[in-house]
Coordinates of N, CA and C in Angstrom, one line a residue:
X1 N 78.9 14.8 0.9 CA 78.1 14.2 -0.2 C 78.8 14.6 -1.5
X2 N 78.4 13.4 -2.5 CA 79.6 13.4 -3.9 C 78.3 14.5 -4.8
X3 N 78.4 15.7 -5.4 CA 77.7 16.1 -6.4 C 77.7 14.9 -7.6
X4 N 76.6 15.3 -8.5 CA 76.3 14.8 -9.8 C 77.3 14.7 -10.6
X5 N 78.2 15.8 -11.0 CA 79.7 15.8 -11.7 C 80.5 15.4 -11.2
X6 N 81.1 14.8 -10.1 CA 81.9 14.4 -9.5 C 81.8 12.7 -9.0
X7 N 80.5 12.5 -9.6 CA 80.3 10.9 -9.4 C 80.3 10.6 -10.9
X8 N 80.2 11.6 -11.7 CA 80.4 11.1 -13.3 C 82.4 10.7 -13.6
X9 N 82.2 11.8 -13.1 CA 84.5 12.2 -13.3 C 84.4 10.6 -11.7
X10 N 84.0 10.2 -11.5 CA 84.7 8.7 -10.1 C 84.5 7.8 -11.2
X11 N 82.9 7.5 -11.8 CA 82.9 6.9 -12.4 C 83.7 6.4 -13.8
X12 N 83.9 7.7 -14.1 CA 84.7 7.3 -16.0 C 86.6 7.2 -15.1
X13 N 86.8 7.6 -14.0 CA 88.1 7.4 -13.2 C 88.6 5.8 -13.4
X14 N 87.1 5.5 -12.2 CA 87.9 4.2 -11.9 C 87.2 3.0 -13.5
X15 N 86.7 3.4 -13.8 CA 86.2 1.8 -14.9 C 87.0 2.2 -16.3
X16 N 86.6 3.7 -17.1 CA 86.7 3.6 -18.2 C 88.5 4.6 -18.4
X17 N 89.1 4.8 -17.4 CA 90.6 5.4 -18.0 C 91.0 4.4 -18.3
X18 N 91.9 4.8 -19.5 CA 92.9 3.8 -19.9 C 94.0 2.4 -19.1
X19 N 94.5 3.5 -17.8 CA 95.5 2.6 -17.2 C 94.5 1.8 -16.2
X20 N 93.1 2.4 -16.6 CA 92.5 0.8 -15.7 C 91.6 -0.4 -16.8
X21 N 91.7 0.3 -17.6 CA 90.8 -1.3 -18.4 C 90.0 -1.5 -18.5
X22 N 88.9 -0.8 -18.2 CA 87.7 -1.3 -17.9 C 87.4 -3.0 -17.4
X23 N 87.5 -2.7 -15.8 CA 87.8 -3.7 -15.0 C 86.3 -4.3 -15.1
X24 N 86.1 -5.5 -14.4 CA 84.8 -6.3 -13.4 C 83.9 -5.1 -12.9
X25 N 83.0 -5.6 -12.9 CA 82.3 -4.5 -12.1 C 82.8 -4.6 -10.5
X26 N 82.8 -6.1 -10.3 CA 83.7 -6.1 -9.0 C 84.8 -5.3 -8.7
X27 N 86.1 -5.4 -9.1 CA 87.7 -4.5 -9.5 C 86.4 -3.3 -9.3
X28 N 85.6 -2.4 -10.1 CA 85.6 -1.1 -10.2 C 84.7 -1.0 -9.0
X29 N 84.0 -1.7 -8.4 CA 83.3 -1.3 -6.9 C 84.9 -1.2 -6.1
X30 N 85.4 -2.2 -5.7 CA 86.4 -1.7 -5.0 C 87.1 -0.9 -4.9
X31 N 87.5 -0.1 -6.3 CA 88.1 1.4 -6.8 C 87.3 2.4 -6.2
X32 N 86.4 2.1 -6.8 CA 84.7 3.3 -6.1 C 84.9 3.6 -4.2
X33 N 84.4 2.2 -4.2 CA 84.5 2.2 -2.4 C 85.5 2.8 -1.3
X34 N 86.6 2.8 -2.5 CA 87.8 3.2 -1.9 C 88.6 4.7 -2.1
X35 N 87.4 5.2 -2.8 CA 87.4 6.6 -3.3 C 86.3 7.3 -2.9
X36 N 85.0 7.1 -2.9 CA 83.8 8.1 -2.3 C 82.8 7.6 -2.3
X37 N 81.7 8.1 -1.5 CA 80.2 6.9 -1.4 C 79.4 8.0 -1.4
X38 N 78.3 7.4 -2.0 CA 76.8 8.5 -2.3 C 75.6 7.4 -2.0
X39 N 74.5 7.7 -1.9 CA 73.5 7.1 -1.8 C 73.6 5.9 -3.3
X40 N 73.2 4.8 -3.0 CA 72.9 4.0 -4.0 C 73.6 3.7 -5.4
X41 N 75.1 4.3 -4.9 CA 76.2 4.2 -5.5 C 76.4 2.7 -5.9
X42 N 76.3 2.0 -5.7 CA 76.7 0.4 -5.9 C 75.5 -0.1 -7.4
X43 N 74.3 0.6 -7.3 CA 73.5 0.6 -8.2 C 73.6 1.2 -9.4
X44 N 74.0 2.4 -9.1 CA 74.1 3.6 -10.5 C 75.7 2.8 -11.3
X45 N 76.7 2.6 -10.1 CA 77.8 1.9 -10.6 C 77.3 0.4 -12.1
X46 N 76.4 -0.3 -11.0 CA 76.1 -1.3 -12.0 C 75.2 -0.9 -13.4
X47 N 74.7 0.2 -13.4 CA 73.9 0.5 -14.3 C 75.0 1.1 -15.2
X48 N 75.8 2.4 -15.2 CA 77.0 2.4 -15.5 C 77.5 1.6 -16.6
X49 N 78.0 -0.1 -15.7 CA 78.7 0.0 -16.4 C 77.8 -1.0 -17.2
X50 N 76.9 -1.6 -17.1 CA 75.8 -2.1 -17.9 C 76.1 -1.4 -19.5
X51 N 75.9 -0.5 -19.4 CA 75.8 0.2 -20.5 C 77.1 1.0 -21.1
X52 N 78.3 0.9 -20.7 CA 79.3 0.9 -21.4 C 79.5 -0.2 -22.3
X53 N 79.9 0.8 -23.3 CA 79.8 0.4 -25.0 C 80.6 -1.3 -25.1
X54 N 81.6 -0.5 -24.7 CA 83.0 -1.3 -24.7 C 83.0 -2.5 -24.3
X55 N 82.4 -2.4 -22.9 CA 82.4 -3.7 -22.3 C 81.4 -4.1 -22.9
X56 N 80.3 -3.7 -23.3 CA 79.1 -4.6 -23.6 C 79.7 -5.4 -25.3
X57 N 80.5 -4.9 -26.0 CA 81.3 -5.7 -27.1 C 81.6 -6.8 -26.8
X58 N 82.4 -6.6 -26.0 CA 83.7 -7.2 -25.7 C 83.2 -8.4 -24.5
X59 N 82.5 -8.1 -23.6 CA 82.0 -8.8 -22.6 C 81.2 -10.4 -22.8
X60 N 82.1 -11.5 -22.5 CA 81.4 -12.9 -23.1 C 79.9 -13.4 -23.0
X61 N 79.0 -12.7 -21.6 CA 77.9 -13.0 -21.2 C 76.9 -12.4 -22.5
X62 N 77.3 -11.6 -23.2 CA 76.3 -10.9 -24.2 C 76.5 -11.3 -25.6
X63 N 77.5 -12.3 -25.7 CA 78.0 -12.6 -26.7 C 77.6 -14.5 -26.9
X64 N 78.1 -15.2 -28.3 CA 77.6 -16.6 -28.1 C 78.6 -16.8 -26.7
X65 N 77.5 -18.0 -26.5 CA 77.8 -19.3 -25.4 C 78.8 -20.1 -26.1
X66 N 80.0 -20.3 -25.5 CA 80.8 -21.7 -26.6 C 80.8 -22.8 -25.3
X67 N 81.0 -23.7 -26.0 CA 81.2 -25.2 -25.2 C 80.3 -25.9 -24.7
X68 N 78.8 -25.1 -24.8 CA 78.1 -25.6 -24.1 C 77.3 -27.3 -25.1
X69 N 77.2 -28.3 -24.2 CA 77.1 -29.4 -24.9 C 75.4 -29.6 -25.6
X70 N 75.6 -30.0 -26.8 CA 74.9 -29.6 -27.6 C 74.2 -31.8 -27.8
X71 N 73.0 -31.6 -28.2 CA 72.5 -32.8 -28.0 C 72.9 -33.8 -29.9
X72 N 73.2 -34.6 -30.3 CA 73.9 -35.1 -31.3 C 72.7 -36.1 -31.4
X73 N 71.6 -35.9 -32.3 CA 70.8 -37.4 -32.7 C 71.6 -38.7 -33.5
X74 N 71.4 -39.6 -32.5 CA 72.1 -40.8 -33.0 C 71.2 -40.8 -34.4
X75 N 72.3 -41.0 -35.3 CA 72.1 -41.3 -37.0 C 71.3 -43.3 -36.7
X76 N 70.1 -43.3 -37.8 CA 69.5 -44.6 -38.1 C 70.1 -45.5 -39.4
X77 N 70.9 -45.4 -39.8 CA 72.0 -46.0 -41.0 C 73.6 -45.8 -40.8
X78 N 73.8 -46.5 -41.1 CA 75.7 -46.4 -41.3 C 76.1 -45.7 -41.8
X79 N 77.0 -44.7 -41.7 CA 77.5 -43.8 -42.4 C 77.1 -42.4 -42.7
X80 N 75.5 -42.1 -41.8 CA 74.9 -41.3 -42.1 C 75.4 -40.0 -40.9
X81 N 75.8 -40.3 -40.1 CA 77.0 -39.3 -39.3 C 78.2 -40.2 -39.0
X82 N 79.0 -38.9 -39.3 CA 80.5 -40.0 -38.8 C 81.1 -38.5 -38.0
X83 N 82.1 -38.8 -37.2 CA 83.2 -38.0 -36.7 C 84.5 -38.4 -37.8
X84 N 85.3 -37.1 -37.7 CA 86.7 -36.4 -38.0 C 87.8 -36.3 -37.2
X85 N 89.0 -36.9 -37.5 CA 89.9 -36.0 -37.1 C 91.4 -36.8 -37.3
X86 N 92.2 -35.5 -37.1 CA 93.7 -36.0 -37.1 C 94.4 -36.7 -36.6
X87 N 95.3 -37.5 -36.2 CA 96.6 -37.7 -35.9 C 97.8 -37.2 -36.6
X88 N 98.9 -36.2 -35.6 CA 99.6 -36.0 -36.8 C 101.1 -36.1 -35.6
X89 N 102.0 -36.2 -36.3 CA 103.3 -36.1 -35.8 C 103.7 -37.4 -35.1
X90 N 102.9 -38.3 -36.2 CA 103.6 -40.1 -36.5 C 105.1 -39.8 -37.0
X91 N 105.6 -40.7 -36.6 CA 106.6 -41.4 -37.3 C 106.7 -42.0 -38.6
X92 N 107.5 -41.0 -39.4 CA 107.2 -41.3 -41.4 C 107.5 -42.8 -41.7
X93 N 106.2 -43.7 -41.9 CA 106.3 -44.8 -42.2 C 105.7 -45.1 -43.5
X94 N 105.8 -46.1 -43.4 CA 105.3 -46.8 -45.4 C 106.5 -46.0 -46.7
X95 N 105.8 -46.9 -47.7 CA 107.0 -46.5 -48.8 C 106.5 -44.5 -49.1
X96 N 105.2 -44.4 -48.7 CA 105.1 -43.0 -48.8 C 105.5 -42.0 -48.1
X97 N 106.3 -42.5 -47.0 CA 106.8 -41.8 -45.6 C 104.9 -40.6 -44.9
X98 N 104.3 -41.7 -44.9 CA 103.2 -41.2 -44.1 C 103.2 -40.1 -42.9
X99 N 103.3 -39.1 -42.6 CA 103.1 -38.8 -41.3 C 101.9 -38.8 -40.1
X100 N 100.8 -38.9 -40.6 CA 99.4 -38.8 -40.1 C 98.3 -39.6 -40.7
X101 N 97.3 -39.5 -40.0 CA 96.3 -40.0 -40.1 C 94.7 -39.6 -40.2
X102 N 94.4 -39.6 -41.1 CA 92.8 -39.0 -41.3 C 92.2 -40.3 -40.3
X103 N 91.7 -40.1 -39.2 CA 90.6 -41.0 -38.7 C 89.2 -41.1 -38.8
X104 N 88.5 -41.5 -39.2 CA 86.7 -41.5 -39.5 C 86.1 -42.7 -38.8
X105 N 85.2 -42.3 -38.0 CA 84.5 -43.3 -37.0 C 83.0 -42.8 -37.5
X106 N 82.3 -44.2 -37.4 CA 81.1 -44.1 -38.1 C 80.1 -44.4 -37.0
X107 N 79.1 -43.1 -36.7 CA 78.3 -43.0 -35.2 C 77.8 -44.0 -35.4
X108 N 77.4 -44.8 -36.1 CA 76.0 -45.7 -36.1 C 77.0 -47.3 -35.9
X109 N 77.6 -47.4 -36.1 CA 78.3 -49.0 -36.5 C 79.5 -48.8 -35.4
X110 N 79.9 -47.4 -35.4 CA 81.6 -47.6 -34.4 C 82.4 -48.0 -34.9
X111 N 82.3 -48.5 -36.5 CA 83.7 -49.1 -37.2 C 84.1 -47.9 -37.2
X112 N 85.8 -48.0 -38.0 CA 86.6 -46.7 -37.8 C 87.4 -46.9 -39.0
X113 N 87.5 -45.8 -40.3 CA 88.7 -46.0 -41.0 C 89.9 -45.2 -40.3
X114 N 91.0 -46.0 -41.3 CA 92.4 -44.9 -40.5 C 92.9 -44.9 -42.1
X115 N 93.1 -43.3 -42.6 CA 93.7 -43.0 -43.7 C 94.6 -42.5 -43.3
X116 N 96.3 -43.1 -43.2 CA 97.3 -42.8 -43.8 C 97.6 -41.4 -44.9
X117 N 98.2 -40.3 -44.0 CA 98.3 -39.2 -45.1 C 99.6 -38.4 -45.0
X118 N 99.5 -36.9 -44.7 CA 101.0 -36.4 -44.5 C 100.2 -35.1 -44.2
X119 N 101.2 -34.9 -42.6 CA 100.3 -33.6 -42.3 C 100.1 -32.5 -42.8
X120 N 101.5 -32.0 -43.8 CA 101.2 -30.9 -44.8 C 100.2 -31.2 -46.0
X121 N 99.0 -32.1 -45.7 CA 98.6 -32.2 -47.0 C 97.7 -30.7 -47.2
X122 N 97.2 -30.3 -48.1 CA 96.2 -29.1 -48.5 C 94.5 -29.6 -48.0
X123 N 93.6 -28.8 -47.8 CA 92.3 -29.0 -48.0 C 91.8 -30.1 -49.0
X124 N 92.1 -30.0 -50.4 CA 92.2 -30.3 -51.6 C 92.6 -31.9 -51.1
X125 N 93.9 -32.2 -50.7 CA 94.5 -33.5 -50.8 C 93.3 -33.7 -49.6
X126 N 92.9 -33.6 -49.0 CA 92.2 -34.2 -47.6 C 90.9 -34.5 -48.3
X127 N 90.0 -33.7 -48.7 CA 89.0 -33.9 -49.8 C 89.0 -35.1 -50.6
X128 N 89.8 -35.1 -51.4 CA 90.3 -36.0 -52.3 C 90.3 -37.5 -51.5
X129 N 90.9 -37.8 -50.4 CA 91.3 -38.8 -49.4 C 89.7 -39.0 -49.0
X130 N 89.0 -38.4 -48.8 CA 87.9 -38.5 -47.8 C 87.0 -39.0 -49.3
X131 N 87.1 -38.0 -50.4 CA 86.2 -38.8 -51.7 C 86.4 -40.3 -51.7
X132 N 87.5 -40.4 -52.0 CA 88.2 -41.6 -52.8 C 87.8 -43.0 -51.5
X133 N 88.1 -42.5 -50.4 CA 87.9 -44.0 -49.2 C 86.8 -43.9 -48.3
X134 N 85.9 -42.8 -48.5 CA 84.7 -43.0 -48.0 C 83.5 -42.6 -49.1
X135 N 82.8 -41.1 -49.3 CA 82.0 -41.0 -50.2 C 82.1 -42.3 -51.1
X136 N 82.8 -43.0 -51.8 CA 83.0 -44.0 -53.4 C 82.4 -45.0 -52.2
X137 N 83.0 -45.6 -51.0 CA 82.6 -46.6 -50.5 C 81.0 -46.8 -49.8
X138 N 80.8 -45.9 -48.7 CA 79.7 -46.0 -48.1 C 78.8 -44.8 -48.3
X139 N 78.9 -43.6 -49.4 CA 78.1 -43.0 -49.4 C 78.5 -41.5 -49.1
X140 N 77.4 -40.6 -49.0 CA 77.5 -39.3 -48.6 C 77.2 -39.3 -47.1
X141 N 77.6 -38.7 -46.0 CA 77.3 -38.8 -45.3 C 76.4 -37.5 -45.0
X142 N 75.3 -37.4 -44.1 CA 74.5 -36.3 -43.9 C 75.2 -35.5 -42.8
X143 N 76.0 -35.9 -42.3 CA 76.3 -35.0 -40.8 C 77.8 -35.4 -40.8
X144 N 78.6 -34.2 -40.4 CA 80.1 -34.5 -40.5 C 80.6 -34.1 -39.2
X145 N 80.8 -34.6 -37.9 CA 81.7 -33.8 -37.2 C 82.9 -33.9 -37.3
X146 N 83.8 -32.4 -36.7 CA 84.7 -32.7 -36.6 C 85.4 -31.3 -35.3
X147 N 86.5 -31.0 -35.2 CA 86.9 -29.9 -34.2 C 86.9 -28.6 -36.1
X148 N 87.4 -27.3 -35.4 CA 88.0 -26.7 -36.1 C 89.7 -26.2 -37.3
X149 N 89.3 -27.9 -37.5 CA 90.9 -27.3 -38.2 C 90.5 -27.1 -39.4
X150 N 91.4 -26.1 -39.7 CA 90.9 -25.4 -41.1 C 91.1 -26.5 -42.6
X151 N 91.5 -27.4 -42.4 CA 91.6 -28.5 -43.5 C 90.1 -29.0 -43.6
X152 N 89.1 -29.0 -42.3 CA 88.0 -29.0 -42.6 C 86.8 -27.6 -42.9
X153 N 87.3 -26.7 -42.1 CA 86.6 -24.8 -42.5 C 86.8 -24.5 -43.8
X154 N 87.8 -24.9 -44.6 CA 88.0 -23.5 -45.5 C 87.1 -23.6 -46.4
X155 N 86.8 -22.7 -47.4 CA 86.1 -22.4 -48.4 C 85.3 -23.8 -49.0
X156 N 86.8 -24.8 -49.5 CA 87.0 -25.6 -50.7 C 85.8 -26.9 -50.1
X157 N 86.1 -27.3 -48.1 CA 85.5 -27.9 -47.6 C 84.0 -27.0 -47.5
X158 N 83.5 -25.8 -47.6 CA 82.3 -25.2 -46.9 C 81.2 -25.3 -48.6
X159 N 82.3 -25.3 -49.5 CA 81.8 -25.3 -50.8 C 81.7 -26.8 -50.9
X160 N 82.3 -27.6 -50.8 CA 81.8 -29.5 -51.0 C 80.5 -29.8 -50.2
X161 N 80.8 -29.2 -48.6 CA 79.4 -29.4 -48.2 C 78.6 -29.3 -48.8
X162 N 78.3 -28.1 -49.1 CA 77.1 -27.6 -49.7 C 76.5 -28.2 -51.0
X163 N 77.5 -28.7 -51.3 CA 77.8 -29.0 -52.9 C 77.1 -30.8 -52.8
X164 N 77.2 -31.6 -51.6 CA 76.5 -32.7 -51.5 C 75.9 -33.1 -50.0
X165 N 75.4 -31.7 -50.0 CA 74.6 -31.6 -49.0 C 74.7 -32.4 -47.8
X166 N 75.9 -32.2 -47.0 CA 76.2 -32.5 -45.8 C 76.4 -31.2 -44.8
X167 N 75.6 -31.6 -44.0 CA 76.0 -30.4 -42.5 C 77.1 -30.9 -41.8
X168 N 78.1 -29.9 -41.6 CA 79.0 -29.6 -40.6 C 78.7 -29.4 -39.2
X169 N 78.8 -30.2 -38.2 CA 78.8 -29.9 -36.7 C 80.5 -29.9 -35.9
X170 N 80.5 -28.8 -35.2 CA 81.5 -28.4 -34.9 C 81.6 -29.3 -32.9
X171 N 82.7 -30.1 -32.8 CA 83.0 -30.8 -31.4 C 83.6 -29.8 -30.6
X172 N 83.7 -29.8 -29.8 CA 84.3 -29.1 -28.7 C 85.8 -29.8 -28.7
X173 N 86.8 -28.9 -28.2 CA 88.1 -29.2 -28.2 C 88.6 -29.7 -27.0

């Protein structure tokens, strides 16, 4: 039979030393199993590691959910949600040697602009592009999706939002 000290020293052994990582609770049952058994060892184990710090950080189940699909209300007017996003690593065409493409699809209609740009453009130039051939034409839009590229995250974009009151909804990649 394992004493009380000696199922603490198995325990911080197999889960929490360094050269093991703080494994699965699976990985560290089979470490355990294969080192000593006590009454209701498989339980104290799970409680364990329940409550290790580290893993409870770091561990995805306790943390947000990503990816999970999120319900999108179809917009009742044109323009009042649209999707975002890039093409980039075109072939430099037109007299401005274009490389990319701002694309905007409009949920309610399905029309689509394609703005011609250059993929090094800044926040600022993308802004500018989106004022000038959408906001001037069809309006503010209330709902913007797009993925995570920082031409749409940074500051300059989180500050326009705000600034004409459109929400950002983030698409899955």
């Amino acid at each position: 039979m394992v004493d009380r000290a000696q199922i603490s020293l198995i325990l911080q052994e197999c889960h929490d030393c360094p050269y093991m990582g703080h494994m699965s609770e699976d990985r560290t049952k089979e470490r355990v199993a294969s080192t000593a058994w006590w009454p209701k060892w498989e339980q104290e184990l799970s409680e364990y590691i329940n409550t290790c710090e580290r893993c409870q950080k770091a561990n995805w189940k306790h943390g947000k959910k990503h990816g999970l699909l999120q319900h999108i209300e179809e917009p009742k007017h044109p323009w009042e949600t649209i999707n975002m996003d890039w093409v980039t690593e075109l072939v430099p065409g037109g007299k401005e040697n274009y490389n990319a493409c701002l694309i905007i699809v409009d949920r309610f209609s399905k029309s689509m602009r394609f703005l011609p740009c250059h993929k090094e453009d800044t926040a600022l130039d993308t802004a500018l592009l989106f004022w000038n051939n959408i906001i001037s034409t069809c309006g503010v839009p209330k709902i913007i999706i797009s993925d995570r590229d920082p031409k749409f995250t940074s500051e300059f974009w989180t500050n326009l939002y705000d600034m004409i009151g459109t929400k950002l909804a983030f698409s899955t990649a």
